PDB file of C-alpha atoms and ligand atoms in Angstrom:
ATOM      1  CA  MET A   1      -0.002  -0.114  -0.073  1.00 90.00           C
ATOM      2  CA  GLU A   2       1.228   3.418  -0.816  1.00 95.00           C
ATOM      3  CA  THR A   3      -0.056   6.813   0.251  1.00 97.00           C
ATOM      4  CA  VAL A   4       0.457   9.754  -2.204  1.00 98.00           C
ATOM      5  CA  ASP A   5       0.015  13.377  -1.347  1.00 98.00           C
ATOM      6  CA  LEU A   6      -2.023  15.349  -3.711  1.00 98.00           C
ATOM      7  CA  THR A   7      -2.033  18.698  -1.738  1.00 98.00           C
ATOM      8  CA  MET A   8      -0.553  21.788  -2.453  1.00 96.00           C
ATOM      9  CA  PRO A   9       1.897  23.124   0.560  1.00 95.00           C
ATOM     10  CA  LEU A  10       0.248  26.016   2.356  1.00 96.00           C
ATOM     11  CA  ASP A  11       1.972  29.061   3.144  1.00 96.00           C
ATOM     12  CA  GLU A  12       2.139  33.093   2.499  1.00 96.00           C
ATOM     13  CA  GLY A  13       3.191  32.405  -1.092  1.00 92.00           C
ATOM     14  CA  THR A  14       0.180  29.822  -2.040  1.00 93.00           C
ATOM     15  CA  PRO A  15      -1.905  31.375  -4.745  1.00 89.00           C
ATOM     16  CA  THR A  16      -5.117  32.716  -3.869  1.00 92.00           C
ATOM     17  CA  TYR A  17      -7.896  33.274  -5.921  1.00 93.00           C
ATOM     18  CA  PRO A  18      -8.272  36.982  -7.210  1.00 91.00           C
ATOM     19  CA  ASP A  19     -10.081  39.219  -4.351  1.00 94.00           C
ATOM     20  CA  ASP A  20      -9.756  36.422  -1.768  1.00 96.00           C
ATOM     21  CA  PRO A  21      -8.053  37.248   1.479  1.00 97.00           C
ATOM     22  CA  ASP A  22      -3.863  37.070   1.508  1.00 96.00           C
ATOM     23  CA  THR A  23      -2.713  34.167   3.730  1.00 97.00           C
ATOM     24  CA  GLU A  24      -0.597  35.151   6.992  1.00 98.00           C
ATOM     25  CA  VAL A  25       1.463  32.813   8.849  1.00 97.00           C
ATOM     26  CA  LYS A  26       3.200  34.260  11.684  1.00 98.00           C
ATOM     27  CA  ASP A  27       5.015  32.851  14.805  1.00 98.00           C
ATOM     28  CA  THR A  28       3.414  34.348  17.935  1.00 98.00           C
ATOM     29  CA  ALA A  29       5.735  32.029  20.040  1.00 98.00           C
ATOM     30  CA  THR A  30       8.956  30.346  19.076  1.00 98.00           C
ATOM     31  CA  VAL A  31      10.699  27.659  20.968  1.00 98.00           C
ATOM     32  CA  ASP A  32      13.843  29.828  20.959  1.00 98.00           C
ATOM     33  CA  ASP A  33      11.970  32.792  22.901  1.00 98.00           C
ATOM     34  CA  ASP A  34       9.316  30.944  24.819  1.00 98.00           C
ATOM     35  CA  GLY A  35      10.067  27.380  25.093  1.00 98.00           C
ATOM     36  CA  TYR A  36       7.225  26.326  22.539  1.00 98.00           C
ATOM     37  CA  ALA A  37       6.192  27.223  19.044  1.00 98.00           C
ATOM     38  CA  VAL A  38       2.696  28.766  18.154  1.00 98.00           C
ATOM     39  CA  LYS A  39       1.665  30.461  14.696  1.00 98.00           C
ATOM     40  CA  ARG A  40      -1.185  32.734  13.765  1.00 98.00           C
ATOM     41  CA  LEU A  41      -2.731  31.208  10.868  1.00 98.00           C
ATOM     42  CA  ALA A  42      -5.117  33.534   8.703  1.00 98.00           C
ATOM     43  CA  PHE A  43      -6.395  32.507   5.319  1.00 98.00           C
ATOM     44  CA  GLY A  44      -9.497  32.724   3.029  1.00 98.00           C
ATOM     45  CA  SER A  45     -11.691  29.360   3.365  1.00 98.00           C
ATOM     46  CA  HIS A  46     -10.780  28.621  -0.343  1.00 98.00           C
ATOM     47  CA  VAL A  47      -6.885  28.818  -0.197  1.00 97.00           C
ATOM     48  CA  GLY A  48      -4.783  25.943  -1.651  1.00 97.00           C
ATOM     49  CA  THR A  49      -6.224  22.786  -1.992  1.00 98.00           C
ATOM     50  CA  HIS A  50      -9.609  23.094  -0.569  1.00 98.00           C
ATOM     51  CA  ILE A  51     -13.109  21.715  -0.523  1.00 98.00           C
ATOM     52  CA  ASP A  52     -16.258  23.625  -1.585  1.00 98.00           C
ATOM     53  CA  ALA A  53     -19.515  23.250   0.338  1.00 98.00           C
ATOM     54  CA  PRO A  54     -22.924  23.993  -1.227  1.00 98.00           C
ATOM     55  CA  ALA A  55     -23.002  27.002   0.766  1.00 98.00           C
ATOM     56  CA  HIS A  56     -20.341  28.534  -1.262  1.00 98.00           C
ATOM     57  CA  MET A  57     -22.612  29.401  -3.944  1.00 97.00           C
ATOM     58  CA  ILE A  58     -26.136  28.276  -2.713  1.00 97.00           C
ATOM     59  CA  GLU A  59     -28.131  30.342  -0.395  1.00 96.00           C
ATOM     60  CA  GLY A  60     -28.830  28.187   2.587  1.00 97.00           C
ATOM     61  CA  GLY A  61     -26.612  25.425   1.390  1.00 97.00           C
ATOM     62  CA  ARG A  62     -25.303  22.754   3.452  1.00 98.00           C
ATOM     63  CA  THR A  63     -21.987  23.699   5.089  1.00 98.00           C
ATOM     64  CA  LEU A  64     -19.039  21.684   5.837  1.00 97.00           C
ATOM     65  CA  ASP A  65     -19.562  20.888   9.510  1.00 97.00           C
ATOM     66  CA  ASP A  66     -22.826  19.480   8.475  1.00 97.00           C
ATOM     67  CA  TYR A  67     -21.172  16.499   6.607  1.00 97.00           C
ATOM     68  CA  PRO A  68     -20.051  13.322   8.146  1.00 98.00           C
ATOM     69  CA  PRO A  69     -16.221  12.576   7.405  1.00 98.00           C
ATOM     70  CA  GLU A  70     -17.175   9.546   5.227  1.00 98.00           C
ATOM     71  CA  SER A  71     -18.481  12.335   2.740  1.00 98.00           C
ATOM     72  CA  PHE A  72     -14.990  13.082   2.272  1.00 98.00           C
ATOM     73  CA  VAL A  73     -13.489   9.511   1.819  1.00 98.00           C
ATOM     74  CA  GLY A  74     -13.996   7.426  -1.457  1.00 98.00           C
ATOM     75  CA  GLU A  75     -13.130   5.047  -4.337  1.00 97.00           C
ATOM     76  CA  ALA A  76     -11.534   7.484  -6.814  1.00 97.00           C
ATOM     77  CA  VAL A  77     -10.329   7.846 -10.269  1.00 96.00           C
ATOM     78  CA  VAL A  78      -8.057  10.315 -12.249  1.00 97.00           C
ATOM     79  CA  VAL A  79      -8.920  11.209 -16.001  1.00 96.00           C
ATOM     80  CA  ASP A  80      -6.218  12.642 -17.844  1.00 96.00           C
ATOM     81  CA  VAL A  81      -7.704  15.700 -19.556  1.00 96.00           C
ATOM     82  CA  ARG A  82      -4.424  17.451 -20.388  1.00 95.00           C
ATOM     83  CA  GLY A  83      -4.663  19.625 -23.469  1.00 94.00           C
ATOM     84  CA  GLN A  84      -8.503  20.110 -23.189  1.00 96.00           C
ATOM     85  CA  GLU A  85      -9.435  23.677 -22.943  1.00 96.00           C
ATOM     86  CA  VAL A  86     -13.285  22.882 -22.432  1.00 98.00           C
ATOM     87  CA  ILE A  87     -13.304  19.315 -20.581  1.00 97.00           C
ATOM     88  CA  GLU A  88     -15.622  16.898 -21.990  1.00 95.00           C
ATOM     89  CA  THR A  89     -15.480  13.424 -20.716  1.00 92.00           C
ATOM     90  CA  ASP A  90     -17.494  10.464 -21.262  1.00 89.00           C
ATOM     91  CA  LEU A  91     -18.228   9.080 -17.632  1.00 91.00           C
ATOM     92  CA  SER A  92     -19.830   6.034 -18.777  1.00 88.00           C
ATOM     93  CA  CYS A  93     -16.393   4.366 -18.980  1.00 85.00           C
ATOM     94  CA  LEU A  94     -15.878   4.877 -15.133  1.00 90.00           C
ATOM     95  CA  ALA A  95     -16.313   1.942 -12.670  1.00 89.00           C
ATOM     96  CA  GLU A  96     -19.796   2.129 -11.034  1.00 89.00           C
ATOM     97  CA  ASP A  97     -18.321   2.154  -7.609  1.00 92.00           C
ATOM     98  CA  THR A  98     -16.346   5.389  -8.479  1.00 96.00           C
ATOM     99  CA  GLU A  99     -17.289   8.109  -5.796  1.00 97.00           C
ATOM    100  CA  ILE A 100     -14.548  10.653  -6.582  1.00 98.00           C
ATOM    101  CA  LEU A 101     -13.690  12.019  -9.887  1.00 98.00           C
ATOM    102  CA  LEU A 102     -10.595  14.040 -10.301  1.00 98.00           C
ATOM    103  CA  PHE A 103      -9.614  15.927 -13.631  1.00 97.00           C
ATOM    104  CA  ARG A 104      -6.183  15.990 -14.314  1.00 97.00           C
ATOM    105  CA  THR A 105      -5.650  19.118 -16.331  1.00 96.00           C
ATOM    106  CA  GLY A 106      -1.779  19.518 -15.667  1.00 93.00           C
ATOM    107  CA  HIS A 107      -2.632  23.263 -14.482  1.00 92.00           C
ATOM    108  CA  SER A 108      -1.043  23.042 -11.168  1.00 90.00           C
ATOM    109  CA  GLU A 109       2.235  21.111 -12.395  1.00 85.00           C
ATOM    110  CA  GLY A 110       4.802  24.011 -11.910  1.00 67.00           C
ATOM    111  CA  TYR A 111       2.305  26.600 -10.668  1.00 66.00           C
ATOM    112  CA  GLY A 112       3.410  30.387 -10.271  1.00 64.00           C
ATOM    113  CA  GLN A 113       2.174  33.888 -10.797  1.00 62.00           C
ATOM    114  CA  ARG A 114      -0.185  32.970 -13.440  1.00 80.00           C
ATOM    115  CA  TYR A 115      -1.826  30.476 -11.863  1.00 88.00           C
ATOM    116  CA  HIS A 116      -5.262  32.060 -11.937  1.00 87.00           C
ATOM    117  CA  ASP A 117      -5.241  32.811 -15.865  1.00 85.00           C
ATOM    118  CA  GLY A 118      -5.887  30.349 -18.512  1.00 86.00           C
ATOM    119  CA  PHE A 119      -7.118  27.451 -16.825  1.00 94.00           C
ATOM    120  CA  PRO A 120      -9.445  24.832 -18.441  1.00 95.00           C
ATOM    121  CA  VAL A 121     -13.281  24.672 -17.901  1.00 97.00           C
ATOM    122  CA  VAL A 122     -15.735  21.737 -17.405  1.00 98.00           C
ATOM    123  CA  SER A 123     -18.472  21.579 -19.850  1.00 98.00           C
ATOM    124  CA  GLU A 124     -21.659  21.844 -18.533  1.00 97.00           C
ATOM    125  CA  GLU A 125     -22.753  18.546 -20.412  1.00 97.00           C
ATOM    126  CA  THR A 126     -20.043  16.887 -18.478  1.00 97.00           C
ATOM    127  CA  ALA A 127     -21.043  18.316 -15.162  1.00 98.00           C
ATOM    128  CA  ASN A 128     -24.591  17.270 -15.997  1.00 97.00           C
ATOM    129  CA  GLU A 129     -23.396  13.803 -16.119  1.00 96.00           C
ATOM    130  CA  VAL A 130     -21.810  14.029 -12.877  1.00 97.00           C
ATOM    131  CA  VAL A 131     -24.802  15.129 -11.313  1.00 97.00           C
ATOM    132  CA  GLY A 132     -26.748  12.037 -12.659  1.00 94.00           C
ATOM    133  CA  SER A 133     -24.086   9.455 -11.294  1.00 95.00           C
ATOM    134  CA  GLU A 134     -22.901   8.600  -7.964  1.00 95.00           C
ATOM    135  CA  ILE A 135     -19.940  10.748  -7.909  1.00 97.00           C
ATOM    136  CA  GLY A 136     -20.145  12.787  -4.593  1.00 98.00           C
ATOM    137  CA  ILE A 137     -16.782  15.037  -5.285  1.00 98.00           C
ATOM    138  CA  LEU A 138     -15.496  16.369  -8.384  1.00 98.00           C
ATOM    139  CA  GLY A 139     -11.914  17.420  -7.843  1.00 98.00           C
ATOM    140  CA  ILE A 140      -9.733  19.272 -10.221  1.00 98.00           C
ATOM    141  CA  ASP A 141      -5.920  20.457 -10.370  1.00 97.00           C
ATOM    142  CA  SER A 142      -6.751  24.123 -11.077  1.00 96.00           C
ATOM    143  CA  PRO A 143      -8.419  26.882  -9.224  1.00 96.00           C
ATOM    144  CA  SER A 144     -11.863  26.296 -10.517  1.00 97.00           C
ATOM    145  CA  PRO A 145     -13.875  23.941 -13.110  1.00 97.00           C
ATOM    146  CA  ASP A 146     -15.480  27.169 -14.622  1.00 97.00           C
ATOM    147  CA  GLU A 147     -15.292  30.990 -14.603  1.00 95.00           C
ATOM    148  CA  PRO A 148     -17.841  33.681 -13.659  1.00 95.00           C
ATOM    149  CA  PRO A 149     -21.096  33.018 -13.568  1.00 97.00           C
ATOM    150  CA  TYR A 150     -19.987  29.878 -12.495  1.00 97.00           C
ATOM    151  CA  PRO A 151     -22.498  27.726 -13.996  1.00 98.00           C
ATOM    152  CA  VAL A 152     -20.496  24.383 -13.309  1.00 98.00           C
ATOM    153  CA  HIS A 153     -20.036  25.270  -9.426  1.00 98.00           C
ATOM    154  CA  GLU A 154     -24.019  25.982  -9.300  1.00 98.00           C
ATOM    155  CA  MET A 155     -24.843  22.857 -11.112  1.00 98.00           C
ATOM    156  CA  LEU A 156     -22.907  20.509  -8.940  1.00 98.00           C
ATOM    157  CA  LEU A 157     -23.261  22.418  -5.706  1.00 98.00           C
ATOM    158  CA  SER A 158     -27.037  22.762  -5.935  1.00 98.00           C
ATOM    159  CA  ASN A 159     -27.023  18.854  -6.430  1.00 97.00           C
ATOM    160  CA  GLY A 160     -25.014  17.914  -3.691  1.00 96.00           C
ATOM    161  CA  VAL A 161     -21.786  17.376  -5.280  1.00 98.00           C
ATOM    162  CA  LEU A 162     -18.631  18.789  -3.537  1.00 98.00           C
ATOM    163  CA  LEU A 163     -16.015  20.413  -5.233  1.00 98.00           C
ATOM    164  CA  LEU A 164     -12.094  19.781  -4.750  1.00 98.00           C
ATOM    165  CA  GLU A 165      -9.867  22.447  -6.240  1.00 98.00           C
ATOM    166  CA  ASN A 166      -6.196  23.076  -6.391  1.00 97.00           C
ATOM    167  CA  LEU A 167      -4.970  19.434  -6.293  1.00 98.00           C
ATOM    168  CA  THR A 168      -1.534  18.720  -7.483  1.00 97.00           C
ATOM    169  CA  ASN A 169       0.364  15.538  -8.204  1.00 96.00           C
ATOM    170  CA  LEU A 170      -2.340  13.978 -10.032  1.00 97.00           C
ATOM    171  CA  GLY A 171       0.174  12.293 -12.280  1.00 96.00           C
ATOM    172  CA  ALA A 172       1.295   9.923  -9.230  1.00 96.00           C
ATOM    173  CA  VAL A 173      -1.945   8.384  -9.421  1.00 96.00           C
ATOM    174  CA  THR A 174      -3.322   8.389 -12.959  1.00 92.00           C
ATOM    175  CA  GLY A 175      -4.405   5.102 -14.176  1.00 89.00           C
ATOM    176  CA  GLU A 176      -4.651   3.977 -10.585  1.00 86.00           C
ATOM    177  CA  SER A 177      -7.683   2.650  -8.775  1.00 85.00           C
ATOM    178  CA  PHE A 178      -7.379   4.164  -5.411  1.00 97.00           C
ATOM    179  CA  ARG A 179      -9.179   5.424  -2.326  1.00 97.00           C
ATOM    180  CA  CYS A 180      -8.934   9.145  -2.026  1.00 98.00           C
ATOM    181  CA  CYS A 181      -9.331  11.059   1.574  1.00 98.00           C
ATOM    182  CA  ALA A 182     -10.097  14.851   1.429  1.00 98.00           C
ATOM    183  CA  LEU A 183     -10.908  15.713   5.034  1.00 98.00           C
ATOM    184  CA  PRO A 184     -11.422  19.486   5.149  1.00 98.00           C
ATOM    185  CA  LEU A 185     -11.145  21.400   8.564  1.00 97.00           C
ATOM    186  CA  LYS A 186     -14.362  21.221  10.510  1.00 97.00           C
ATOM    187  CA  ILE A 187     -15.207  24.959  10.172  1.00 97.00           C
ATOM    188  CA  VAL A 188     -18.888  25.921  11.747  1.00 98.00           C
ATOM    189  CA  ASP A 189     -20.882  27.186   8.976  1.00 98.00           C
ATOM    190  CA  GLY A 190     -18.060  26.499   6.623  1.00 98.00           C
ATOM    191  CA  ASP A 191     -18.634  27.242   2.787  1.00 98.00           C
ATOM    192  CA  GLY A 192     -15.065  25.881   2.274  1.00 98.00           C
ATOM    193  CA  ALA A 193     -11.802  25.004   4.154  1.00 98.00           C
ATOM    194  CA  PRO A 194      -8.443  23.672   3.115  1.00 98.00           C
ATOM    195  CA  CYS A 195      -7.730  19.899   3.312  1.00 98.00           C
ATOM    196  CA  ARG A 196      -4.976  17.441   3.091  1.00 98.00           C
ATOM    197  CA  VAL A 197      -5.665  15.119   0.302  1.00 98.00           C
ATOM    198  CA  ALA A 198      -4.031  11.759  -0.001  1.00 98.00           C
ATOM    199  CA  GLY A 199      -4.544   9.002  -2.469  1.00 98.00           C
ATOM    200  CA  VAL A 200      -4.298   5.321  -0.912  1.00 97.00           C
ATOM    201  CA  VAL A 201      -2.965   3.069  -3.479  1.00 95.00           C
ATOM    202  CA  ASP A 202      -3.144  -0.719  -2.976  1.00 88.00           C
TER     203      ASP A 202
HETATM  204 ZN1   ZN B   1     -13.190  27.053  -3.844  1.00 77.96          ZN
END
């Protein structure tokens, strides 16, 4: 069994979505000065590798603390969609027990200053197929599966499909059948939260 990390590192240099809050990671105590180390963390709820709950876009939608942990763990598959500007995928070839679908666009590989420009979008047809399936989480290695006015977010979140954004390292699990764990912080009334995502390959 091998466990693969699919998470972006989180620090002040992690790309934040335009107009989202900046990230702060500051020492408030250090072992050297105080005998123990503590940091103050401040960040937006959609920083780095994170989950979107329905409340992110849907008025009165479910929040993260409203989900049991098993909602964030499941049988996963990576579909390689590198090179597609509009992601169109026939989901009928996926195993029936697929609970977490991850699109590998390649966008987060070597991300930098321009991370929030020019990422591919998921077609509404493909999003509609996801809604009609057993898939509970759609993940992608880019900032978002769509652009304003966010029709894919709206369609998925209003139908109870969670979104997992800013994944990385999906090449390490492409072609594998694996279990994915994407447990977000249990933020009360959370519309989203960072998570550590791991792929567990048999
Ligand atoms: Zn988000």
